[in-house]
Each structure stands twice: as structure tokens, then as C-alpha cells.
Short mmCIF file of C-alpha atoms and ligand atoms in Angstrom, two decimals:
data_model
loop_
_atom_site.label_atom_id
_atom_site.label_comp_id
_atom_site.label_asym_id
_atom_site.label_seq_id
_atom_site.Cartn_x
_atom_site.Cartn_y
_atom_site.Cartn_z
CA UNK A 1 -0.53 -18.81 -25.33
CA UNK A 2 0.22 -16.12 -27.19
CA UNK A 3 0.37 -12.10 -26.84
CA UNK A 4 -2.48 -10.06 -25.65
CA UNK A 5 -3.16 -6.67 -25.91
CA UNK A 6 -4.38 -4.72 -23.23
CA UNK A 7 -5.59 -1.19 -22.29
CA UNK A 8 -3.07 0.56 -19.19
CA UNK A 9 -2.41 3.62 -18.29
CA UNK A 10 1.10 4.63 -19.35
CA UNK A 11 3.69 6.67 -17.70
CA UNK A 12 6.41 7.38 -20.22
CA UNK A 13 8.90 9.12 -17.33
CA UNK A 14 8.38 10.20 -14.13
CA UNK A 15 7.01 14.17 -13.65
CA UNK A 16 5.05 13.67 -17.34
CA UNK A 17 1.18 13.03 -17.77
CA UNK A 18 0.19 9.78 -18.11
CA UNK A 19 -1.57 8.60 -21.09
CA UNK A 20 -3.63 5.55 -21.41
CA UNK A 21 -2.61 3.44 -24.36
CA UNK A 22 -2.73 -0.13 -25.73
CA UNK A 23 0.00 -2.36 -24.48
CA UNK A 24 1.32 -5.76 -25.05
CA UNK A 25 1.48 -8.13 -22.34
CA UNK A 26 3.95 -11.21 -23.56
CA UNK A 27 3.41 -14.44 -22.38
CA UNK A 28 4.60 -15.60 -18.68
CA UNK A 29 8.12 -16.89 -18.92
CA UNK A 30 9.43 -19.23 -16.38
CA UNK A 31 7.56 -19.01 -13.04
CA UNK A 32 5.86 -16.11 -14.18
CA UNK A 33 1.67 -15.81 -14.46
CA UNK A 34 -0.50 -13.67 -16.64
CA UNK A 35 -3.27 -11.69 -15.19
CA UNK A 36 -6.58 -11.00 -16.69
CA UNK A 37 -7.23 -7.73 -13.95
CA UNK A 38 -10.34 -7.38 -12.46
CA UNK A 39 -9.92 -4.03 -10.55
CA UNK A 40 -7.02 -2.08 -9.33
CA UNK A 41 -7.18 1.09 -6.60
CA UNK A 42 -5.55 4.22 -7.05
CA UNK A 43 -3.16 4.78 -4.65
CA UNK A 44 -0.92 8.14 -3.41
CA UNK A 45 1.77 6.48 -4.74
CA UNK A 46 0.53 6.27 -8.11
CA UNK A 47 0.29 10.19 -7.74
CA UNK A 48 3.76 10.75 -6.39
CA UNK A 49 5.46 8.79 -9.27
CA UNK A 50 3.68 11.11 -11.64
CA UNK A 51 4.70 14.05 -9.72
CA UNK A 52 8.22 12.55 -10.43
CA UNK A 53 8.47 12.88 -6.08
CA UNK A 54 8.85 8.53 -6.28
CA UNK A 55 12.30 7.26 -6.64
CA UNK A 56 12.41 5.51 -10.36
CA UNK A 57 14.53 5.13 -13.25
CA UNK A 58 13.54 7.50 -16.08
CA UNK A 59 11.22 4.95 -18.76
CA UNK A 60 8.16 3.90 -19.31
CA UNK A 61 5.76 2.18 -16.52
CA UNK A 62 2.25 0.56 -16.30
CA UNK A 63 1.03 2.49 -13.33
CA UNK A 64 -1.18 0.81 -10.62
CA UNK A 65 0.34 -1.52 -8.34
CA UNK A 66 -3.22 -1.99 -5.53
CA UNK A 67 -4.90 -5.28 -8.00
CA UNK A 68 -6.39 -8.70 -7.91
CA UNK A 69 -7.56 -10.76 -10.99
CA UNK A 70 -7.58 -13.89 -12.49
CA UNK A 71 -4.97 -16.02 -13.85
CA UNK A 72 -5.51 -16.05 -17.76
CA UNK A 73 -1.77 -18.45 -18.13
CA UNK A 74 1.13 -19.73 -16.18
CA UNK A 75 4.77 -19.70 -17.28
CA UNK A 76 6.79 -22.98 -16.88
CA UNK A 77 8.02 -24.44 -13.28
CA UNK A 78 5.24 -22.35 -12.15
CA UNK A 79 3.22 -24.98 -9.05
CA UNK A 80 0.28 -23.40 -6.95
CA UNK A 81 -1.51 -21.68 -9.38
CA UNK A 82 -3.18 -22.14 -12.52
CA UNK A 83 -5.42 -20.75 -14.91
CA UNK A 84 -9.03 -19.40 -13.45
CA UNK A 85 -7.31 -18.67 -9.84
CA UNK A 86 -7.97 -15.77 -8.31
CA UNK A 87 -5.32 -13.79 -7.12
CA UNK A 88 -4.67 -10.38 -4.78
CA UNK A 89 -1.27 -8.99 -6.34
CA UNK A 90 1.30 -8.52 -3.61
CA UNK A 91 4.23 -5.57 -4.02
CA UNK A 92 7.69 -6.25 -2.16
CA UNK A 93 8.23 -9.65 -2.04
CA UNK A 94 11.31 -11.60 0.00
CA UNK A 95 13.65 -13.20 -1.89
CA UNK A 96 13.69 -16.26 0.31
CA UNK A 97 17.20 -16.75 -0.09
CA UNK A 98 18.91 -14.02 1.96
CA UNK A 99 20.49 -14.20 5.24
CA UNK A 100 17.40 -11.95 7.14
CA UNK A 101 14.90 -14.43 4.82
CA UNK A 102 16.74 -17.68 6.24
CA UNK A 103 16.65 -15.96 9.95
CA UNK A 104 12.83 -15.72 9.44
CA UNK A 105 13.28 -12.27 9.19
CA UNK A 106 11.64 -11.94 5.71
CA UNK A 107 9.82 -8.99 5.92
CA UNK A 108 13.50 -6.90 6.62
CA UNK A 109 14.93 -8.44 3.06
CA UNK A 110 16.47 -6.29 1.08
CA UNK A 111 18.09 -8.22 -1.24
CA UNK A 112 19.38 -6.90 -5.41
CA UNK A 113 16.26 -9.36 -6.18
CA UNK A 114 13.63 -8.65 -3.85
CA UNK A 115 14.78 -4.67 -5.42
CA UNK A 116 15.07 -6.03 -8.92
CA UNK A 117 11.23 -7.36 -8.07
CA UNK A 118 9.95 -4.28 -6.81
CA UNK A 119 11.06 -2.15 -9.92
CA UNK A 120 9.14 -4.52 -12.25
CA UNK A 121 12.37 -6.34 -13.72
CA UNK A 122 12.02 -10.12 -14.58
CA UNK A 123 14.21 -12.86 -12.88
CA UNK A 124 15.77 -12.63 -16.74
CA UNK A 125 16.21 -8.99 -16.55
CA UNK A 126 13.52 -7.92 -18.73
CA UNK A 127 9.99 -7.41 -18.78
CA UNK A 128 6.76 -8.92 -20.20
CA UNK A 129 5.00 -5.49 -21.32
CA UNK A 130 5.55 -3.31 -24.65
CA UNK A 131 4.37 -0.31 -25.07
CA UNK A 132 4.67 1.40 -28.86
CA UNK A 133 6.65 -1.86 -29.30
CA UNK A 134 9.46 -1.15 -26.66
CA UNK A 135 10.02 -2.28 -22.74
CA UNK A 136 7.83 -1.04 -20.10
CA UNK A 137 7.94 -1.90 -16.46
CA UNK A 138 4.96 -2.80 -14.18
CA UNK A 139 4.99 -0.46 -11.09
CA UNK A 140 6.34 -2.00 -8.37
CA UNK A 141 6.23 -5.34 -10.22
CA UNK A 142 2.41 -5.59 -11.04
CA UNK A 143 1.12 -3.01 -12.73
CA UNK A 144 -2.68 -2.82 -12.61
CA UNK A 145 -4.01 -0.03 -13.95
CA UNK A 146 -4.16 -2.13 -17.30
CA UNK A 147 -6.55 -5.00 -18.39
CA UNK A 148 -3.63 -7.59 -18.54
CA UNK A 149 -0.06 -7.70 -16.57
CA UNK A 150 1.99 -10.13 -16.08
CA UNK A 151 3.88 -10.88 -12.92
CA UNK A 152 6.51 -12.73 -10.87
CA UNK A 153 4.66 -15.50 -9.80
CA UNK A 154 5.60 -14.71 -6.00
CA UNK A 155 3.71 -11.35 -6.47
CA UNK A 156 0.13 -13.36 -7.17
CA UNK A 157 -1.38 -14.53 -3.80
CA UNK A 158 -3.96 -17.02 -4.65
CA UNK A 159 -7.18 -16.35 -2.98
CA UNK A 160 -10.62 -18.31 -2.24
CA UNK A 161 -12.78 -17.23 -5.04
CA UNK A 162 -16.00 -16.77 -2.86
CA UNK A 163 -13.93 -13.19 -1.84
CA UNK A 164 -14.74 -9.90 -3.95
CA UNK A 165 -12.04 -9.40 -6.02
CA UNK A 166 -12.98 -6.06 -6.35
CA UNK A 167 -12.84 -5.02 -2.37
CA UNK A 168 -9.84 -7.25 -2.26
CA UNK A 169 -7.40 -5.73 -4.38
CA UNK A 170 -6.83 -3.03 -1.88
CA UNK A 171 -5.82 -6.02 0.10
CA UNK A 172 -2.34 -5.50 -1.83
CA UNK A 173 -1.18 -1.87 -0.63
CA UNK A 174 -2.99 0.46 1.53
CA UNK A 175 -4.81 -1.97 3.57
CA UNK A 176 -1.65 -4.41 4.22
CA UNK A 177 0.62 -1.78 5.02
CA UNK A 178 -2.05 -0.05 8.03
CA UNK A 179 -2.47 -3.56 9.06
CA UNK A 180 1.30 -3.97 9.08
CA UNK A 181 1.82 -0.69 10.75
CA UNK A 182 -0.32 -1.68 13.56
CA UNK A 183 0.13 -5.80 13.84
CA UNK A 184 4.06 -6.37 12.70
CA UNK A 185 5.81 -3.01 13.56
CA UNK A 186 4.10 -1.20 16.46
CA UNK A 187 2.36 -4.71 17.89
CA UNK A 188 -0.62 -2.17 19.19
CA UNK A 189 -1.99 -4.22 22.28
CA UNK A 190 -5.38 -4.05 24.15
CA UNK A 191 -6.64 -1.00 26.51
CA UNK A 192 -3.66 1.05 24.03
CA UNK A 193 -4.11 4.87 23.41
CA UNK A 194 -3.33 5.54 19.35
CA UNK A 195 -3.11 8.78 17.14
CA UNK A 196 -3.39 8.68 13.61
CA UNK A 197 -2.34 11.68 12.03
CA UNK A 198 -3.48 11.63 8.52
CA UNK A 199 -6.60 9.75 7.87
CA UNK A 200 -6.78 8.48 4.15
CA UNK A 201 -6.47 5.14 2.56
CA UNK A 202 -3.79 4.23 4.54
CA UNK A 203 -5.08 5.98 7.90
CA UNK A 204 -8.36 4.48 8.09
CA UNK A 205 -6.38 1.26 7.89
CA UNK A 206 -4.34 1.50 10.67
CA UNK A 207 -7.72 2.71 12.71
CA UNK A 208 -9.59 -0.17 11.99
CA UNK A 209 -6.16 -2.50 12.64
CA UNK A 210 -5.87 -0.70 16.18
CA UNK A 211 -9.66 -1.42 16.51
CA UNK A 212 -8.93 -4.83 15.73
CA UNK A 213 -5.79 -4.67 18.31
CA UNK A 214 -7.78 -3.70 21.02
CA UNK A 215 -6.56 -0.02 21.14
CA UNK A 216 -9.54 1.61 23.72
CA UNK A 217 -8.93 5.20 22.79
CA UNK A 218 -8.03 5.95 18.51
CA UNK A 219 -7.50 9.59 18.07
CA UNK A 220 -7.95 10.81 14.19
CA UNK A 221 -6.15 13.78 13.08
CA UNK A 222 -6.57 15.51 9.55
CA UNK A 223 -7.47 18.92 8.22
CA UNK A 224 -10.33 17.33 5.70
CA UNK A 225 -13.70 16.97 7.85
CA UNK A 226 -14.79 14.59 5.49
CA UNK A 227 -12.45 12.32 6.32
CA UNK A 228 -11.87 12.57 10.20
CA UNK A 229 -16.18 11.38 9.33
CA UNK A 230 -14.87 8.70 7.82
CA UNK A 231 -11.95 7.59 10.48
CA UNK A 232 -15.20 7.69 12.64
CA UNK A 233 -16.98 4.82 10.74
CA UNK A 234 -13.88 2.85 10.77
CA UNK A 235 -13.01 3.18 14.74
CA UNK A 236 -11.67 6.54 15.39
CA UNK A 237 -12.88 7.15 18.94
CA UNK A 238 -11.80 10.92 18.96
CA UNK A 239 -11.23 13.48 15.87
CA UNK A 240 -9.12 16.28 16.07
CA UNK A 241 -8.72 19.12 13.18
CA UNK A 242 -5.56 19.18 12.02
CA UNK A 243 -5.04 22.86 12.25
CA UNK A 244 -6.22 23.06 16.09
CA UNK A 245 -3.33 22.60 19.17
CA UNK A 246 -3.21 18.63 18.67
CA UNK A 247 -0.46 18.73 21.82
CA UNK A 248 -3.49 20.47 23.80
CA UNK A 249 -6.45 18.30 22.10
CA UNK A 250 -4.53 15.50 23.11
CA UNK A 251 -3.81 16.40 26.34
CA UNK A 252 -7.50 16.38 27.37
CA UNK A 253 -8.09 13.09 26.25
CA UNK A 254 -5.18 11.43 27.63
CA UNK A 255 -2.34 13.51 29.80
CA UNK A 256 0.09 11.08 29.92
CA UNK A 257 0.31 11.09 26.33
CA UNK A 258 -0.19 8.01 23.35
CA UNK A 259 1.02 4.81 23.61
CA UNK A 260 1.29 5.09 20.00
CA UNK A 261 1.59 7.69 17.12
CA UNK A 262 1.29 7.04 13.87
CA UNK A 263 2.22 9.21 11.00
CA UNK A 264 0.38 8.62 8.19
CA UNK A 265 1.16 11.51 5.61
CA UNK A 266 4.68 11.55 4.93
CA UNK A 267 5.97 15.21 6.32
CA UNK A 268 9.01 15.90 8.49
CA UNK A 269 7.36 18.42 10.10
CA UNK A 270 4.62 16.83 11.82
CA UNK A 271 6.41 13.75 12.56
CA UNK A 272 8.40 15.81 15.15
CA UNK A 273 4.39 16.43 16.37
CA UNK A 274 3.87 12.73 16.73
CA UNK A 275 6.79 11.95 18.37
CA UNK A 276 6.08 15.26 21.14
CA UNK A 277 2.86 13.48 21.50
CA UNK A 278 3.93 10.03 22.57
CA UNK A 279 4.03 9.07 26.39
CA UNK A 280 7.37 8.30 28.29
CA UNK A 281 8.25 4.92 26.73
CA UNK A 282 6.14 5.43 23.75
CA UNK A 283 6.56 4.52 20.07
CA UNK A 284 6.10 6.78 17.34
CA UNK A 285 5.66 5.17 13.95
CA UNK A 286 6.41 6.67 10.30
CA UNK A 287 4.09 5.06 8.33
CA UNK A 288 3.89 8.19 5.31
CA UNK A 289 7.09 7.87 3.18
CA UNK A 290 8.83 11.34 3.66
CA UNK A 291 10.35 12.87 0.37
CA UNK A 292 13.80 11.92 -1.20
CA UNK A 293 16.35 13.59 0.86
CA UNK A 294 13.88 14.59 3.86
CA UNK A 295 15.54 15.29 7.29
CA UNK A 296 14.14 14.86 11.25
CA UNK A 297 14.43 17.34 13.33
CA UNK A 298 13.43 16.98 16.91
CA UNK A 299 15.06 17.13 20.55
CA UNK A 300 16.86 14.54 21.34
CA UNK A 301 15.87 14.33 24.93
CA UNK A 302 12.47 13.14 23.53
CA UNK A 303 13.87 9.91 21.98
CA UNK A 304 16.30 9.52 25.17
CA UNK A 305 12.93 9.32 27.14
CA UNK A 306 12.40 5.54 26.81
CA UNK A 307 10.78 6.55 23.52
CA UNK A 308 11.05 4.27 20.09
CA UNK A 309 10.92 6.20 17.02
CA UNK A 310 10.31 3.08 14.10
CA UNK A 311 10.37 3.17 10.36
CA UNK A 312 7.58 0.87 8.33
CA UNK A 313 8.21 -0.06 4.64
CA UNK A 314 5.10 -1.05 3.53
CA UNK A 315 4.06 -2.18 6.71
CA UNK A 316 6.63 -4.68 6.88
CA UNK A 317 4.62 -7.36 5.56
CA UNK A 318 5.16 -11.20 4.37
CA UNK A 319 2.59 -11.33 1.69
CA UNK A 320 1.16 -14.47 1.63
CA UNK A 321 1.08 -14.25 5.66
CA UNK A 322 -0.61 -11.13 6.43
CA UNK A 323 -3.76 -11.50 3.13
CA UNK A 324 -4.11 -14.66 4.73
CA UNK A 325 -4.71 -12.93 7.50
CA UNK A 326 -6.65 -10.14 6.12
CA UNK A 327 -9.00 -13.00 4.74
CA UNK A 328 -9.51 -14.43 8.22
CA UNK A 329 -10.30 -11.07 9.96
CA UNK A 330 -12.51 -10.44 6.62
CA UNK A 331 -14.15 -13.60 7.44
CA UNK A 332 -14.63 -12.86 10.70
CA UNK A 333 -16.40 -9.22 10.04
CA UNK A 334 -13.41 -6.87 11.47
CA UNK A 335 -12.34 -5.94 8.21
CA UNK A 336 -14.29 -3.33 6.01
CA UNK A 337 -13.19 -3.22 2.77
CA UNK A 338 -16.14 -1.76 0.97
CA UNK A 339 -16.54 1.01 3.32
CA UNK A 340 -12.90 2.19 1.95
CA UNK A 341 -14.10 2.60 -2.20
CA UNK A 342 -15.45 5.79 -2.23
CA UNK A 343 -16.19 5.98 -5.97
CA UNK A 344 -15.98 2.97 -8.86
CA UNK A 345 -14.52 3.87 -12.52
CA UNK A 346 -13.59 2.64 -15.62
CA UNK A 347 -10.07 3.00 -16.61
CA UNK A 348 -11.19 5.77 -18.74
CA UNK A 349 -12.17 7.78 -15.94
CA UNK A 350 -8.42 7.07 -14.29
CA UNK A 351 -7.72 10.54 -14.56
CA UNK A 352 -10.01 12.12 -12.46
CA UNK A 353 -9.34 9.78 -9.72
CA UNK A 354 -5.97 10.85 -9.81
CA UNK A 355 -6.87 14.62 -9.55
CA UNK A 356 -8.76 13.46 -6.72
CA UNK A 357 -5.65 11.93 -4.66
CA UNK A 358 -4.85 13.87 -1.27
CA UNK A 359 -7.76 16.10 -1.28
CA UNK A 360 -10.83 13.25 -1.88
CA UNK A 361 -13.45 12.80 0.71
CA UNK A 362 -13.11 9.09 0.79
CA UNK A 363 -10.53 6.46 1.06
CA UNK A 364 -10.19 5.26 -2.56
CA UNK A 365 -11.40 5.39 -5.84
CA UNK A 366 -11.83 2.33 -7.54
CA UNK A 367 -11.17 1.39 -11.10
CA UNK A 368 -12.91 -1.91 -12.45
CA UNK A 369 -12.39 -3.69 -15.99
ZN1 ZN B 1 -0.03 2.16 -2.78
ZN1 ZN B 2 15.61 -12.09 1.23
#
């Protein structure tokens, strides 16, 4: 083994313009695997670190953290992988260790090293990339947005290789957490009425989930027509503009109200909407991460109404659980991952996928190596 260089794209702090630059990617260290990339999505998130509107310490980070490839080396100790696997990368991780990970309660860890993990520090406390000869981090742990990374081995979840790598890499963010949304924290059931309010890469997830749930009546809401076309290939029964009455809209549909909102974009404002629109005994879901510091506003008598208000980090997944399942409801021809990559790139063209974020008429644009 030995160092490889490797073409990312850079973000020196956050709220600066990225720059795509050659990197070195050390070897794995203990329990640690390299990762020749095959293709990594671009993802919101991406966006909002470069905004500087995602909570991270000011230095430099390999952006892209949606990626599957193939393992180029292992580190030592490392079992269950080896070289020529194919692998989805996976973000949070549980530490295993914890009190909520020995209760089975893995996906609610929140241990210093499932954190450490997630902001792309080493079990050792460093990290495996260099960029102009200093330490840079892979975004939350992995990232892909560069030819090579290397990772935690927890955060590579082998796959069979007869699966598109390229489709499956958005296994690893926006498709696990609108799975998650809909299968581990809201537990959508059949003959359920759903809104999704905000249908992009994340929303058209948790559509086709609550397809895959059961849910007899999925109600799209967005202001781009584009996509509320698109949450109508995926399962949306019902679209609803954005800027109409969405109380009123909803009310001719189903007068009682949903069984289950979802909020899918991340504002205050409209997650007092989804709540309002939830039946007696409802649950309202906040799958969009609000800004640093947001506050709710709503009236309390709402939530005293038998109504559940949850939160959903990342769709409070188990990695190696819920792409296993992904792969079987893949298999099984409920899953569309194709349907979601609206464009493919080459890293050189990372930039105007990232202009593209929010406003795009597809789910996500693709960048393959
Ligand atoms: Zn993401
Ligand atoms: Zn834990």
C-alpha cells in the first residue's frame, strides 16, 4: 500500500467556494478501508455546508458524503471486507458500545464516537486525507466527491456486486433517510393518508417508502411543477402547489385530516402547516433539518390533541439494517433508484450541480468517476 492521489472537491471553511484539487488519501490504518469511488450524489447538504448554514468546525473538508465504490485496501484487524468489494458508504454510524446501542436502541446513539465518526475524525484522532499537504476531513466521515477516501470501516456496507453502484450510492443519504422517515420513525401502515411537503431527493423518497407502506392516499406538496411531476412517477396520489390553501386542498381530499405529515424542507414556518394538517391523533414528522437556532411556533392545543410531533436524524437508521433492506425491496422492484438521477457528471462538472440544488427539476444529479 502506499499513498494515492486523488481528485475531490475541496472545501477549505465553511461559507467559501469550493475548489476541486488533488488530495492525498493515506493508507487505511487499523480497521479502516480505502475506497476507489465509483459515483457519489450531490446532496442539499453538500450545499448548506458551503453556505456555511451546516454546523462544522472551521477547516478543510472533502465534500460529498451520498457514495459507493470499491475497496482498493484494508487497514489491519479489519474482517468482512477486502479488496474488490463493493461497498454503499453509510454516514452516522452507532458506536455499538453505548448504553441506547446495548438496549438495541442503536439508531438513538449519540455517543463522543459515533460524533467523532460523523465529523470525519479517525478512531486515532486524525484523518487519512491531505490536502496542500495538511489535514482534511471527509464530510460526515466519507467524503465522496473525490476519486479515493478512506473510511471507518463501519461506514463501508458491503454490497452484492450484481447491484449498480452507481444508482446505489444514493442508497447512503437521501434514500435511507425517506425510507427511515417512513419505516423506523413514523411506521406509516396500510390504507394511511400521507403529505409530503417538499418533494426533492429526500421527498420522493419518503413517497415511494409510503407507497411501499401501503399508504392509499400520498399527497405531494411543492411550489416547483416539475417536481410535484416527478412525486407523481414515484407514488404521489395527489399534488398540491405549494402556494395554493394546502389546509383547504387538503381538506377536499381527506376532512378528517393526514394520518401523517411529513416535512421535508427544513422551515419553521411550514412545519406549524404540517402539524395544522394532521388528524386528531396524528403524527407530524420533521424530516428537513431546520437552521441552527430555529424555533416552533404553534398552538399548543394542537399537540394536546392526541397529536405526536417527532424529530428524524437521518431517518434514524442502522446502516447495515435498513441497505439491506433497501437491496431486498430493490430486488423485489419497489425501489426506483434510477428514476431519482436526473442528470450524470464528471466531477468537473460538480459545480453546476451544486448551482442546481433546491431549484432542479429532478431528484439528483449524479457525479461518476
Ligand atoms: Zn445528504
Ligand atoms: Zn452507541
Amino acid at each position: 500500500m502506499s499513498t494515492v492521489t486523488a481528485r475531490a472537491l475541496v472545501l477549505e471553511a465553511p461559507a467559501t467556494e469550493p475548489v476541486l484539487a488533488e488530495i492525498d488519501v493515506l493508507d487505511p490504518g487499523p480497521g479502516e478501508v480505502r475506497i476507489k469511488v465509483s459515483a457519489s450524489g450531490v446532496c442539499g447538504t453538500d450545499g448548506h455546508a458551503i453556505e456555511g448554514t451546516h454546523p462544522m468546525p472551521v477547516r478543510p473538508v472533502v465534500l460529498g458524503h451520498e457514495g459507493a465504490g470499491v475497496v482498493e485496501s484494508v487497514g489491519a484487524g479489519v474482517t468482512g471486507l477486502a479488496p474488490g468489494d463493493h461497498v454503499v458508504c453509510a454516514l452516522a454510524v452507532p458506536c455499538g458500545t453505548c448504553r441506547q446501542c446495548r438496549r438495541g436502541l442503536a439508531e438513538h446513539c449519540n455517543s463522543p464516537a459515533r460524533r467523532q465518526a460523523m465529523s470525519g475524525v479517525m478512531a486515532d484522532g486524525g484523518s487519512r486525507l491531505r490536502y496542500k499537504g495538511e489535514p482534511a476531513y471527509p464530510f460526515f466521515g466519507v467524503g465522496t466527491l473525490a476519486e479515493y477516501t478512506t473510511v471507518r470501516r463501519e461506514q463501508a456496507v458491503r454490497v452484492d456486486p450484481a447491484l449498480p453502484l452507481d444508482e446505489f450510492c444514493l442508497a447512503g443519504c437521501g434514500v435511507i433517510t425517506g425510507y427511515g422517515a417512513v419505516l423506523n420513525v413514523a411506521r406509516v401502515g396500510p390504507g394511511d393518508t400521507v403529505v409530503v411537503v417538499g418533494a426533492g431527493g429526500v421527498g420522493v423518497n419518503v413517497i415511494q417508502a409510503a407507497r411501499t407502506a401501503g399508504a392509499s392516499t400520498i399527497v405531494a406538496v411543492d411550489g416547483v411543477p416539475e417536481k410535484l411531476d416527478l412525486a407523481r412517477k414515484f407514488g404521489a396520489t395527489h399534488v398540491v402547489e405549494a402556494s395554493s390553501d394546502v389546509a383547504k386542498e387538503l381538506g377536499a381530499i381527506e376532512p378528517d385530516g393526514a394520518d401523517v405529515v411529513f416535512e421535508v424542507v427544513g422551515k419553521p414556518e411550514l412545519l406549524t402547516m404540517c402539524l395544522g394538517l394532521t388528524r386528531v391523533g396524528g403524527t407530524c414528522v420533521m424530516v428537513g433539518i431546520p437552521p441552527m437556532g430555529a424555533r416552533l411556533s404553534f398552538d399548543a392545543f394542537t399537540v394536546s390533541a392526541n397529536r405526536r410531533l417527532l424529530g428524524c436524524r437521518g431517518g434514524a437508521v442502522v446502516p447495515e439494517r435498513d441497505i439491506e433492506r433497501l437491496v431486498a425491496l430493490y430486488r423485489a422492484g419497489s425501489l426506483n433508484l434510477a428514476g431519482l438521477i436526473g442528470q450524470r457528471i464528471g466531477l468537473d462538472d460538480v459545480f453546476t450541480a451544486l448551482d442546481a440544488l433546491g431549484r432542479s427539476s429532478f431528484a439528483r444529479s449524479l457525479v461518476v468517476f
